[in-house]
Amino acid sequence: MEQHDLDTALGFTIPARDARGRIVRLGPVLDTILAAHAYPRAIEALLAEALTLAALIGSTLKDVGGQLTLQAQTQGGVVRLLVCDYKGGELRGYVDYDADRLAEGPDAPTLFALFGTGHLAITFDQATTGERYQGIVPLDGASLAEAAERYFVQSEQIPTLVRLGIARRADGSHIAGGLFLQHLPEGEDGRERLHTQLDHPEWEHVAALGATMGIDELAAPEIPLEVLVWRLFNEEDEVRVQPSTALSRGCRCSPDYIAQVLAKFPADEQAAMADESGMIVVDCAFCARKFPVPVAIAAD
């Protein structure tokens, strides 16, 4: 079977409907990230969904050096912390969870079963201006997609539709796909705010079409992403497809970077962190690697 557009994000706009969209498909990148942790299937599926969501939202950043971070956490839930981020096409993520409590639950736990009364924080860091924007919404829906939709309505006043599809194939590999649609702000400052137009007829039309996208289609690598866009909006007068973005696994840890971070600590604190052999061993939660750094190097 021929496979198309793996590890790719494709943007598009529908000018006559004041709408924009992103469609994403993850394959080898997703497998690489998941393989580093050997998560149980329920956690694996959760992280796959979060990484796909991060790719959808992150690829909308106009600032090429900007970063999008998703962070979901709870007090006392099965999942203590989930973190994913996107920067320049690079994705990374991990989940900290209670393995004993997970084993006591169903094989396919709901979002509430995993997080209880958790919250999702979405943070945009702009490299050019140094500004940071963050919004927090409760994880009280059926999926991370619903929580993201609520974030954009509440924090940005932008009607949004998110569709996610995750498939685990017989050989254990994964394919994930996502669709992200938004109603664009109209006009310049001083015009009517979008939060007063959630029932805008143009948006209702676009959202209704987007909702017909099946999750099995999103996770079907034999279908090119442009074909999926065409299936949804082939009756529109114009759909502008933008250049695609290649997605990769990215972890910004390295021995040199970690040594630079450790060098900021006083010598006595570095000595307290070191083991009997004089090494400070730093675990990277994202890539599940250990970085041993000699105290002498960290102090330089």
XYZ file of C-alpha atoms in Angstrom, residues 143-290:
148
model
C -11.490 14.254 24.573
C -8.503 16.565 24.311
C -10.006 17.801 21.030
C -13.081 19.104 22.873
C -10.902 20.821 25.476
C -8.909 22.545 22.701
C -12.102 23.750 21.025
C -13.237 25.213 24.339
C -9.879 26.949 24.789
C -10.164 28.827 21.484
C -13.749 29.877 22.144
C -13.097 31.020 25.722
C -9.558 32.435 25.471
C -9.352 33.605 21.853
C -13.044 34.086 20.979
C -12.437 32.084 17.790
C -14.904 29.342 16.803
C -12.860 26.170 16.248
C -13.381 22.565 15.186
C -10.859 19.806 15.978
C -11.030 16.219 14.704
C -8.448 13.584 15.693
C -7.998 10.015 14.500
C -5.477 7.512 15.873
C -4.873 4.001 14.501
C -2.608 1.267 15.896
C -1.739 -1.179 13.150
C -1.207 -4.932 13.419
C 2.583 -4.532 13.469
C 2.365 -2.153 16.450
C 3.090 1.005 14.449
C 0.840 4.070 14.610
C -0.806 6.478 12.219
C -2.467 9.622 13.560
C -4.325 12.340 11.716
C -5.973 15.581 12.677
C -8.127 18.347 11.243
C -8.195 21.887 12.658
C -10.666 24.506 11.366
C -11.175 28.099 12.531
C -13.348 31.057 11.663
C -11.006 33.957 10.898
C -11.367 37.314 12.653
C -13.062 39.838 10.388
C -11.464 43.198 9.735
C -9.162 45.319 11.853
C -9.330 46.440 15.460
C -12.617 48.071 16.294
C -14.696 45.677 14.201
C -17.199 43.327 15.799
C -15.550 40.687 17.964
C -15.999 37.073 16.913
C -17.354 35.984 20.270
C -20.592 37.727 19.301
C -20.708 35.731 16.049
C -20.484 32.097 17.105
C -23.551 31.419 14.970
C -22.027 33.070 11.886
C -23.585 31.310 8.843
C -20.268 30.974 7.024
C -18.702 29.285 10.046
C -21.698 27.012 10.534
C -21.282 25.830 6.935
C -17.540 25.147 7.310
C -17.955 23.431 10.691
C -20.743 21.206 9.387
C -18.540 20.036 6.524
C -15.535 19.528 8.795
C -17.593 17.414 11.196
C -18.198 14.885 8.401
C -14.501 13.996 8.266
C -14.175 10.467 9.594
C -11.396 9.663 12.049
C -10.601 6.604 9.943
C -9.943 8.888 6.952
C -7.574 11.079 8.940
C -5.517 8.047 9.922
C -5.524 6.488 6.421
C -2.035 7.007 4.903
C -3.189 5.846 1.466
C -5.179 9.087 1.107
C -3.105 12.243 0.399
C -3.881 15.193 2.664
C -4.861 17.395 -0.274
C -7.427 14.776 -1.275
C -8.978 14.943 2.194
C -9.239 18.734 1.919
C -10.789 18.384 -1.551
C -13.337 15.843 -0.268
C -14.543 18.314 2.325
C -14.558 21.535 0.326
C -14.733 20.604 -3.368
C -17.886 22.710 -3.850
C -16.229 25.913 -2.643
C -15.274 28.551 -5.218
C -11.696 28.656 -3.937
C -9.538 26.745 -1.478
C -5.952 27.961 -1.148
C -3.500 25.253 -0.129
C -0.294 26.436 1.527
C 3.171 24.823 1.404
C 3.360 21.774 3.642
C 5.447 21.601 6.819
C 7.626 18.576 7.546
C 7.305 17.260 11.106
C 10.082 15.583 13.073
C 10.868 14.340 16.550
C 12.775 16.985 18.434
C 14.360 16.954 21.847
C 16.532 19.911 22.716
C 18.563 18.126 25.366
C 22.248 17.402 24.795
C 25.298 16.909 27.046
C 26.536 20.436 26.257
C 23.154 22.053 26.944
C 22.721 20.178 30.220
C 26.253 21.111 31.322
C 25.424 24.771 30.638
C 22.275 24.516 32.773
C 24.083 22.788 35.624
C 26.864 25.399 35.524
C 24.322 27.956 36.766
C 24.092 26.151 40.114
C 26.598 26.921 42.903
C 29.429 24.397 43.376
C 28.021 23.083 46.665
C 24.638 22.375 45.076
C 26.317 20.601 42.150
C 28.282 18.467 44.610
C 25.050 17.540 46.394
C 23.511 16.432 43.079
C 26.477 14.227 42.136
C 26.687 10.497 42.756
C 29.619 8.637 44.370
C 31.601 8.732 41.120
C 31.287 12.521 40.841
C 28.695 12.421 38.049
C 25.431 14.359 37.895
C 22.986 12.125 36.030
C 20.149 14.068 34.407
C 17.091 12.245 33.087
C 15.288 13.762 30.083
C 11.585 13.002 30.457
C 10.950 13.721 26.776
C 13.433 11.322 25.164
C 13.861 8.966 28.152
C 17.656 9.275 28.024
C 20.135 9.750 30.853
